[in-house]
Coordinates of C-alpha atoms in Angstrom, one line a residue:
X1 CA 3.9 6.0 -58.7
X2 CA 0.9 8.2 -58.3
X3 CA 1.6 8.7 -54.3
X4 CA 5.4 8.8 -54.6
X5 CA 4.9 11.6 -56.8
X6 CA 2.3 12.7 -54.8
X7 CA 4.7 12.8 -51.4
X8 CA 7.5 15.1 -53.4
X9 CA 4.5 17.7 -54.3
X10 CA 3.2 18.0 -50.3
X11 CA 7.1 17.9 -49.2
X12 CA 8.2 20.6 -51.4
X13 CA 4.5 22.8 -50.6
X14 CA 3.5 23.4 -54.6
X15 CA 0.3 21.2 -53.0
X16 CA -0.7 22.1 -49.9
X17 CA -1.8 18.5 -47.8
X18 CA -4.6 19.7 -46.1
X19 CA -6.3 20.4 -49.4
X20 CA -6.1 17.4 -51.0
X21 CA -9.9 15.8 -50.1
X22 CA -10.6 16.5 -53.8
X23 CA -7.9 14.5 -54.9
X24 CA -7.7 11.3 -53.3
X25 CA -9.7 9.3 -50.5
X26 CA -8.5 9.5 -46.7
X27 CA -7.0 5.7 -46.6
X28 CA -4.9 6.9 -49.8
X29 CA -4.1 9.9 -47.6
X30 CA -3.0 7.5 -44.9
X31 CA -1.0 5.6 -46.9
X32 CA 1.3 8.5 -48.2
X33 CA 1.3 10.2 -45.0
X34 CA 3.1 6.6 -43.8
X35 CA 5.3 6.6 -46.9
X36 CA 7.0 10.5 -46.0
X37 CA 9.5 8.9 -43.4
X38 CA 10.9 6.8 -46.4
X39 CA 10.8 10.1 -49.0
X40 CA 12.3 12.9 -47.2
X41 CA 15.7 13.6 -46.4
X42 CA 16.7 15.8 -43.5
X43 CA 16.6 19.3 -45.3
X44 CA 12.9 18.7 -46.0
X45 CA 12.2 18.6 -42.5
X46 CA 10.3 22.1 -42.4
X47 CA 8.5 21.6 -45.7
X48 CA 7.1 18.2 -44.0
X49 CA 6.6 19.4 -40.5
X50 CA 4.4 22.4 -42.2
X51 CA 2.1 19.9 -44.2
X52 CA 2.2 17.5 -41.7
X53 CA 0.8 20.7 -39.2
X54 CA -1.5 22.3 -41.5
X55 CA -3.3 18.3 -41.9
X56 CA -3.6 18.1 -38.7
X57 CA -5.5 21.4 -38.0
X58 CA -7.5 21.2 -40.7
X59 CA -8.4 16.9 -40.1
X60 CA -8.2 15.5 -36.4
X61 CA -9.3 12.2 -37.7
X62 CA -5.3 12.2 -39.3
X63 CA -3.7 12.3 -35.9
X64 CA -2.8 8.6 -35.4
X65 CA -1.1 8.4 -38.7
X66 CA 0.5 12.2 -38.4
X67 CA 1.8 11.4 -35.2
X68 CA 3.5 8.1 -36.4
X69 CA 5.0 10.0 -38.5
X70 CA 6.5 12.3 -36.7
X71 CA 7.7 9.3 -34.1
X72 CA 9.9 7.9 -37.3
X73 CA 11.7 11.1 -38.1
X74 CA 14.7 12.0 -36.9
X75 CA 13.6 16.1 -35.8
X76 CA 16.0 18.7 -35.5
X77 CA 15.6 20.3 -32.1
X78 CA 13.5 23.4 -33.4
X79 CA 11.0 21.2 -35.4
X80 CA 10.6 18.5 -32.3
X81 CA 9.7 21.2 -30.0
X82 CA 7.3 22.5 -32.5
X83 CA 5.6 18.9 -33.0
X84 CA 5.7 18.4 -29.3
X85 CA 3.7 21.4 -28.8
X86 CA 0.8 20.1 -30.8
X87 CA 1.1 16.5 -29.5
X88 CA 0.9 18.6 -25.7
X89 CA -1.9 20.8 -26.9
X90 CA -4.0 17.2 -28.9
X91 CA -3.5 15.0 -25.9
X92 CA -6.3 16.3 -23.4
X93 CA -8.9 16.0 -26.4
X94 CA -7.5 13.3 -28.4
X95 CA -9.9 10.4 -28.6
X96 CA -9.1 7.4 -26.8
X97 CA -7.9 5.4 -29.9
X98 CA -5.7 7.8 -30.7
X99 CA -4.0 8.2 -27.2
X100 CA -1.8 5.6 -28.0
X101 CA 0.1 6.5 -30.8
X102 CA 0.7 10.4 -29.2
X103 CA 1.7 9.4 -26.4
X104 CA 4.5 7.3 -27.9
X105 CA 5.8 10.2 -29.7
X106 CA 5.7 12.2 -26.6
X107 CA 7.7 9.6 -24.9
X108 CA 9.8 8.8 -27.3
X109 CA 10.1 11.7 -30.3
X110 CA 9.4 15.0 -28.0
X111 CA 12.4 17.8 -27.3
X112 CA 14.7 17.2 -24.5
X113 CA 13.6 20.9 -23.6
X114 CA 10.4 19.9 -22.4
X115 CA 10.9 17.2 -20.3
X116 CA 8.8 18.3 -17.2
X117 CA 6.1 19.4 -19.8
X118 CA 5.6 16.0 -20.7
X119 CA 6.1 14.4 -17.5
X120 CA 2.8 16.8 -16.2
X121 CA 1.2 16.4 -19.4
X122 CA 0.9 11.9 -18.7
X123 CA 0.0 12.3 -15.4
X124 CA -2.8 15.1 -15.3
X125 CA -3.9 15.6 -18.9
X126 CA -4.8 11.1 -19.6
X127 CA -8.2 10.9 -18.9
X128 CA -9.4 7.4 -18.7
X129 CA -12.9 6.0 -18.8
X130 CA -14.2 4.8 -15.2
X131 CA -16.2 2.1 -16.6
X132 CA -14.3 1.8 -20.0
X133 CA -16.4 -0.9 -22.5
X134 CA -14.7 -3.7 -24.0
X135 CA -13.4 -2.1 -27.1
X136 CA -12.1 0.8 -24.8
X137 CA -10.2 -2.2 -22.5
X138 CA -8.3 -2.7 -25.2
X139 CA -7.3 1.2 -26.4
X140 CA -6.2 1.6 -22.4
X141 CA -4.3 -1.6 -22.4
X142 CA -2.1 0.1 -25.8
X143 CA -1.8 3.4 -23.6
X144 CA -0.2 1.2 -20.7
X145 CA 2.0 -0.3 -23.8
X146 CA 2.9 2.7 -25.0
X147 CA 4.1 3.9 -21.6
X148 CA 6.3 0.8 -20.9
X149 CA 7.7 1.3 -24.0
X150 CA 8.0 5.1 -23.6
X151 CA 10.2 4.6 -20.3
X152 CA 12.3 2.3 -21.2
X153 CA 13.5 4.3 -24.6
X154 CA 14.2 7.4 -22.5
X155 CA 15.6 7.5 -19.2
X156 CA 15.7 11.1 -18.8
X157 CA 11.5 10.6 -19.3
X158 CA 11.8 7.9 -16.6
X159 CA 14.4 10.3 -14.2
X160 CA 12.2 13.1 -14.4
X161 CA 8.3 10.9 -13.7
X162 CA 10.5 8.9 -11.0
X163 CA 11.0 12.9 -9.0
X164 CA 7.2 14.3 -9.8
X165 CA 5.9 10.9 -8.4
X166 CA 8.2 11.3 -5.2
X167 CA 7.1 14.5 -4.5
X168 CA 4.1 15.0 -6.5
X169 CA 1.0 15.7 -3.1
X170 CA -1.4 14.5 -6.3
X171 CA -2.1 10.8 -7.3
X172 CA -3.4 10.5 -10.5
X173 CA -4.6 6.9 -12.1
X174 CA -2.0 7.0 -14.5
X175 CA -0.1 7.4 -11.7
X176 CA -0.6 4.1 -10.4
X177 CA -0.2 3.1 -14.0
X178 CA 3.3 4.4 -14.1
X179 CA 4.0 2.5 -11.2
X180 CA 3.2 -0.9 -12.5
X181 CA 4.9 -0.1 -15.4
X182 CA 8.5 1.1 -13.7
X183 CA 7.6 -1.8 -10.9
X184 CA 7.3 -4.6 -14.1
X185 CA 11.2 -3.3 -14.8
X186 CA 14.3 -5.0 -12.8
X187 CA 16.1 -1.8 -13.2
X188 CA 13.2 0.5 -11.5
X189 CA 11.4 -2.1 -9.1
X190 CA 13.2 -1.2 -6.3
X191 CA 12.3 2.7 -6.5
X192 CA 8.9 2.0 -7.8
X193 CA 7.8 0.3 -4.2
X194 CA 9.8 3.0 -2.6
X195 CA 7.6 5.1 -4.0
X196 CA 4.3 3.4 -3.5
X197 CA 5.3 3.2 0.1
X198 CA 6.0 7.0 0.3
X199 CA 2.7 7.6 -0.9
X200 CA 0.7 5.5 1.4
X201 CA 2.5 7.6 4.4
X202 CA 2.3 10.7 2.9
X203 CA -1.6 10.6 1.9
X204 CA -3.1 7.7 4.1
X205 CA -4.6 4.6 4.0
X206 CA -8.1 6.6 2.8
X207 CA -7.2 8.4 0.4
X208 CA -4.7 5.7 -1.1
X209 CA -7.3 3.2 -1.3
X210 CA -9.3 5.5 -3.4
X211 CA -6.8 6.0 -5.3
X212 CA -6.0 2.5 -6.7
X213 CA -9.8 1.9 -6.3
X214 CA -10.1 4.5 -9.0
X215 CA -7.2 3.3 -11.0
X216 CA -8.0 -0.7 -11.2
X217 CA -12.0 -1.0 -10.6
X218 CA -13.2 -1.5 -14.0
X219 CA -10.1 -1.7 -15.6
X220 CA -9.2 -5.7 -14.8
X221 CA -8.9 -6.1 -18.6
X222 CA -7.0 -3.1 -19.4
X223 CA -3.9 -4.4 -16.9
X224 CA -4.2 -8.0 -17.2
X225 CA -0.5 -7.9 -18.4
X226 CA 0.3 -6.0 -14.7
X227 CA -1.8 -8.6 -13.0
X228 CA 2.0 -10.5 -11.4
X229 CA 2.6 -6.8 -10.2
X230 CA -0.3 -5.8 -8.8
X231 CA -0.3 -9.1 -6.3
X232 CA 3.5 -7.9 -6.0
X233 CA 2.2 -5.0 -4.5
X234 CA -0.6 -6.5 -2.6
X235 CA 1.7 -8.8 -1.2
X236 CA 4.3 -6.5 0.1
X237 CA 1.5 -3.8 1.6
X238 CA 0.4 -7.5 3.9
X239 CA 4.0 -7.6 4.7
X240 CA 4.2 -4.1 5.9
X241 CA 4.6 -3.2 9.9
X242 CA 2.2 -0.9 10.1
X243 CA -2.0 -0.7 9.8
X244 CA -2.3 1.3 7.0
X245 CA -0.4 -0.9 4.9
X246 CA -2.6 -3.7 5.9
X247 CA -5.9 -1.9 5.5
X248 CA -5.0 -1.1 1.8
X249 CA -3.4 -4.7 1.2
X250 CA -6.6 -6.2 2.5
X251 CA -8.5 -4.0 -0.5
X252 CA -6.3 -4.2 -3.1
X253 CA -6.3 -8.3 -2.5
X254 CA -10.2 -8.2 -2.4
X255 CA -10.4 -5.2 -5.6
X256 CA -7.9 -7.7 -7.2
X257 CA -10.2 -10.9 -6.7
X258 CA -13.4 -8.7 -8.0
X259 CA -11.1 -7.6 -11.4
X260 CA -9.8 -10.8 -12.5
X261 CA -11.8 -13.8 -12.9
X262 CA -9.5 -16.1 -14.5
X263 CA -9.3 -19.1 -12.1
X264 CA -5.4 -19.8 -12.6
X265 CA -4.9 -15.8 -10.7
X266 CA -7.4 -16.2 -8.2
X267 CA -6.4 -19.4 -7.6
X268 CA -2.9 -17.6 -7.4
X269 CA -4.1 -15.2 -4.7
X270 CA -6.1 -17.0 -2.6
X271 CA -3.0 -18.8 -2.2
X272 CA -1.4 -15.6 -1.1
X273 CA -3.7 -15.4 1.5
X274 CA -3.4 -19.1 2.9
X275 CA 0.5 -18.2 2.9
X276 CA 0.3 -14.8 4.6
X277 CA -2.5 -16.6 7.6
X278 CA 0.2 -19.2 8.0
X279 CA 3.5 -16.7 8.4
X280 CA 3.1 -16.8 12.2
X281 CA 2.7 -12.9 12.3
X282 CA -0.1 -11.9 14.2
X283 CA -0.8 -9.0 12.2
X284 CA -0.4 -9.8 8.8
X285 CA -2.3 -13.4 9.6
X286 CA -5.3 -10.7 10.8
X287 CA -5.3 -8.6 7.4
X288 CA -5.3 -12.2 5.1
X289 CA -8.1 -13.5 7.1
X290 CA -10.2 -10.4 6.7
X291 CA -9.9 -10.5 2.8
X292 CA -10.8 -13.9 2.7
X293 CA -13.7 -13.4 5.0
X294 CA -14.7 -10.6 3.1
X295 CA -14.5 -12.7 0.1
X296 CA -16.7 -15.2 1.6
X297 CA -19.2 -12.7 0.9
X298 CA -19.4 -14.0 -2.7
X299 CA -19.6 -17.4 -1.8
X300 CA -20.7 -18.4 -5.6
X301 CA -17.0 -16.6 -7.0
X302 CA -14.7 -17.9 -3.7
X303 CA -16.3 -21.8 -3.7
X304 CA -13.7 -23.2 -6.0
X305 CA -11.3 -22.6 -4.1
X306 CA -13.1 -23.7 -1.2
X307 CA -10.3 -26.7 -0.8
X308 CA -7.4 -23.9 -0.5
X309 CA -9.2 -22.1 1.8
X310 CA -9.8 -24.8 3.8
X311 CA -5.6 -24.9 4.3
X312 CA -6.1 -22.8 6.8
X313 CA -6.9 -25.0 9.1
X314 CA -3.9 -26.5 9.3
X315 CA -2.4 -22.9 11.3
X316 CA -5.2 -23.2 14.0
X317 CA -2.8 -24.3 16.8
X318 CA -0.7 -20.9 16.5
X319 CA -3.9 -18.6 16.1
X320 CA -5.9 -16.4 18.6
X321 CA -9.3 -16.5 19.5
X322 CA -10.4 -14.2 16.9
X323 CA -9.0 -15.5 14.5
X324 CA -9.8 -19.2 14.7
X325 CA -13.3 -17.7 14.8
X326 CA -12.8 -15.9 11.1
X327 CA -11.3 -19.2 9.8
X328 CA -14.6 -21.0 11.0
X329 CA -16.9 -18.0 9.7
X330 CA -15.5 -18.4 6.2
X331 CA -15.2 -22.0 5.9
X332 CA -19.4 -22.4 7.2
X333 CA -20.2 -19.6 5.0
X334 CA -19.0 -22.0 2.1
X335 CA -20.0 -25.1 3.2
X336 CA -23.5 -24.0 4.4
X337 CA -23.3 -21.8 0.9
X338 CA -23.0 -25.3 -1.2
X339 CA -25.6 -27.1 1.1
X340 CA -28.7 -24.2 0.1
X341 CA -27.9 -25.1 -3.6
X342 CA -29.5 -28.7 -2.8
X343 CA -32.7 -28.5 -4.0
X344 CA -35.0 -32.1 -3.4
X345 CA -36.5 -31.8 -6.9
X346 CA -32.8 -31.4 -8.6
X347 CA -31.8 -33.8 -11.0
X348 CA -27.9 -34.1 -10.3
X349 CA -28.1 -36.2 -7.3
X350 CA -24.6 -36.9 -7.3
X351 CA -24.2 -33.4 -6.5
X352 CA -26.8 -33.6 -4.0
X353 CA -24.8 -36.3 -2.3
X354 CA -21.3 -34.4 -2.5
X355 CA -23.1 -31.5 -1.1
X356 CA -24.6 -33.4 1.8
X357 CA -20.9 -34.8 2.7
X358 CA -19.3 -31.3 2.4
X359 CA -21.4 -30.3 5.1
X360 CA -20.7 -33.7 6.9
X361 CA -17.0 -32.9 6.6
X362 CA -17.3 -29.4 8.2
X363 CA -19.6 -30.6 11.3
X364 CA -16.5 -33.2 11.4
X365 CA -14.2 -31.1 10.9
X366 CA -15.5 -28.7 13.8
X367 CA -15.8 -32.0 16.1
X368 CA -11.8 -32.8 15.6
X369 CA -10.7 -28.8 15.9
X370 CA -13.1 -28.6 19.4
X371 CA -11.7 -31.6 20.7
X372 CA -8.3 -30.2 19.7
X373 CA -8.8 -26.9 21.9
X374 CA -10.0 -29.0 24.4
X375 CA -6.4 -30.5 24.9
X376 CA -4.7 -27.3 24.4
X377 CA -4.4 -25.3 27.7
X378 CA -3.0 -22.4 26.3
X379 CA -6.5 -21.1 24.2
X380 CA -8.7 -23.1 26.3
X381 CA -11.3 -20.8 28.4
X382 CA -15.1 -21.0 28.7
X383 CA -16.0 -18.4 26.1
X384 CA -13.9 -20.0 23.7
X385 CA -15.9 -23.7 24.3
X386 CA -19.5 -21.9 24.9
X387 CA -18.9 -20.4 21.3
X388 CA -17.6 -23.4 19.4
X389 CA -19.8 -25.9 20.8
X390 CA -22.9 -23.7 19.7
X391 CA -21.4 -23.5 16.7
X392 CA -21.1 -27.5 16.6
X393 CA -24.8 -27.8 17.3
X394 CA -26.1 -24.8 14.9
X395 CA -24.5 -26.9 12.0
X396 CA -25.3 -30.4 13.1
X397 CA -29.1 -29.4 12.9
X398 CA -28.7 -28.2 9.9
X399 CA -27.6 -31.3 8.5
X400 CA -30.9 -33.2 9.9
X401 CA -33.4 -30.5 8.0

């Protein structure tokens, strides 16, 4: 009773909103501020838009609630471009918590006028954390809801960001973020790797990688939802004809392996990159071999998978020299990793054992694929012997120590 009548006083102005501290606390504030959509009619518009203002100014902490407000009414055109001016003017300094809920209005609620304002105003004025904390993870992971949301309730929004990112010589995180977000869309998917594409070309594989290095590093928890996307796009940069493409796929499918450490989506791409060594295409087998070499790095994070990885051994009858090296210079960097965890005064002795046979199955392994390019004419020269019978006999003394 006491806020309805409340409401009526702040929409006709006889009590001005942004002095009423005295008279009630801020969650009561919150809760009428909520209620005005319900209240006021249409020809109340200005009276509400003026209070609603005049809070605003006077109490940034009100912005989240304000600005939902403002999303559920229906504006005339004069009053939404006056609202989408302040929603322009709060986003740059709007806390992070807040983002969310301002940019949906501006995505969803602002004048048709100011399209191309708005469209600048996501991609430059969005400033997100580099190393954003968990609680922060989960404000940017609303923002990226917000935009897919945003998008898909305007299409002249969506028609206008689809142009700036086209031509636009700047990439910006959220461009990236944008991206995802028109890619996860049947409607825009097509256009969205267009794009992508056209901006590897136009800025280079450098500059690119930086790019999504900036946009995804740190931020694994923030786009867990894009997570099918971002191996979409990983994926189709491996497929590529040229080395650009391949030198960012080769990042993005490391980056990706570093962000997410649920074992289910490694597990996915590390099958990626068995597929993409076994397609028979001499570059693109190259790039997938690299990122799992450079995985191999981490031998603690890529071991369980070590059995996938070891898939690849399967392809060694259609691979070059070079690359039959990589596959043996991951697969001993895994095994030999495993073996140095055998310690004689551990406890697990079972593992001890499985340990010991893991590197018994390599030195076995390497035995069957020598004898293998023995018989094979076509890859069989000295240099190729001389290096994987040293190999052989590196690893077979290790086994005796």
């Amino acid at each position: 009773m006491y806020s309805t009548s409340f409401t009526q006083l702040i929409i006709h102005s006889r009590y001005p909103l942004n002095n009423s501290h005295s008279a009630c606390p801020r969650h009561v504030q919150k809760e009428i501020v909520s209620a005005i959509p319900e209240i006021a009619d249409d020809t109340q518009q200005y009276q509400v838009v003026t209070a609603l203002e005049e809070l605003l100014e006077s109490d940034t902490e009100m912005s989240v609630v304000v600005f939902d407000c403002f999303s559920q009414l229906d504006l005339i055109p004069e009053h939404a471009n006056k609202v989408t001016d302040l929603a322009l003017e709060a986003l740059p300094s709007v806390a992070l918590s807040d983002l969310p809920v301002v940019l949906r209005f501006l995505l969803q609620g602002s004048a048709k006028s100011s399209v191309e304002r708005v469209v600048n105003a996501v991609r430059k004025d969005i400033e997100l954390p580099r190393k954003p904390s968990k609680e922060e993870s989960a404000h940017v992971a609303l923002i990226l809801e917000a935009l897919s949301s945003g998008l898909h309730f305007r299409s002249d929004i969506t028609s206008a960001l689809i142009e700036e990112l086209k031509n636009s010589p700047l990439d910006t995180p959220m461009d990236l973020y944008c991206i995802l977000v028109l890619k996860s869309r049947t409607r825009w998917k097509k256009i969205s790797s267009q794009i992508f594409r056209k901006k590897l070309c136009r800025n280079g594989r450098t500059s690119l990688g930086k790019w999504i290095k900036r946009a995804i590093s740190g931020h694994g928890k923030s786009v867990q939802s894009h997570y099918m996307t971002l191996l979409e796009l990983a994926e189709g940069l491996l497929l590529g004809r040229n080395a650009s493409c391949h030198a960012v796929g080769r990042k993005l499918y490391c980056l990706l392996f570093q962000e997410f450490q649920d074992n289910s989506q490694r597990q996915q791409l590390i099958g990626n990159l068995i597929t993409h060594s076994g397609s028979g295409n001499s570059m693109e087998i190259d790039s997938a071999l690299d990122a799992l070499l450079t995985l191999s790095k981490d031998e603690k994070s890529l071991l369980p998978f070590a059995v996938f990885v070891k898939g690849t051994l399967d392809f060694l009858s259609g691979f070059s020299l070079s690359q039959i090296r990589t596959v043996y210079d991951i697969i001993c960097a895994l095994t030999l990793y495993e073996y140095s965890q055998n310690t004689p005064d551990s406890e697990d002795k079972n593992n001890n054992n499985n340990r010991e046979g893991d590197l018994d199955e390599l030195v076995i392994l390497l035995n069957k694929n020598l004898a293998k390019e023995d018989s094979n004419s076509n890859v069989r020269t000295e240099q190729n012997l001389s290096r994987f019978h040293n190999a052989k006999k590196k690893y077979t003394k290790m086994t005796i120590v």
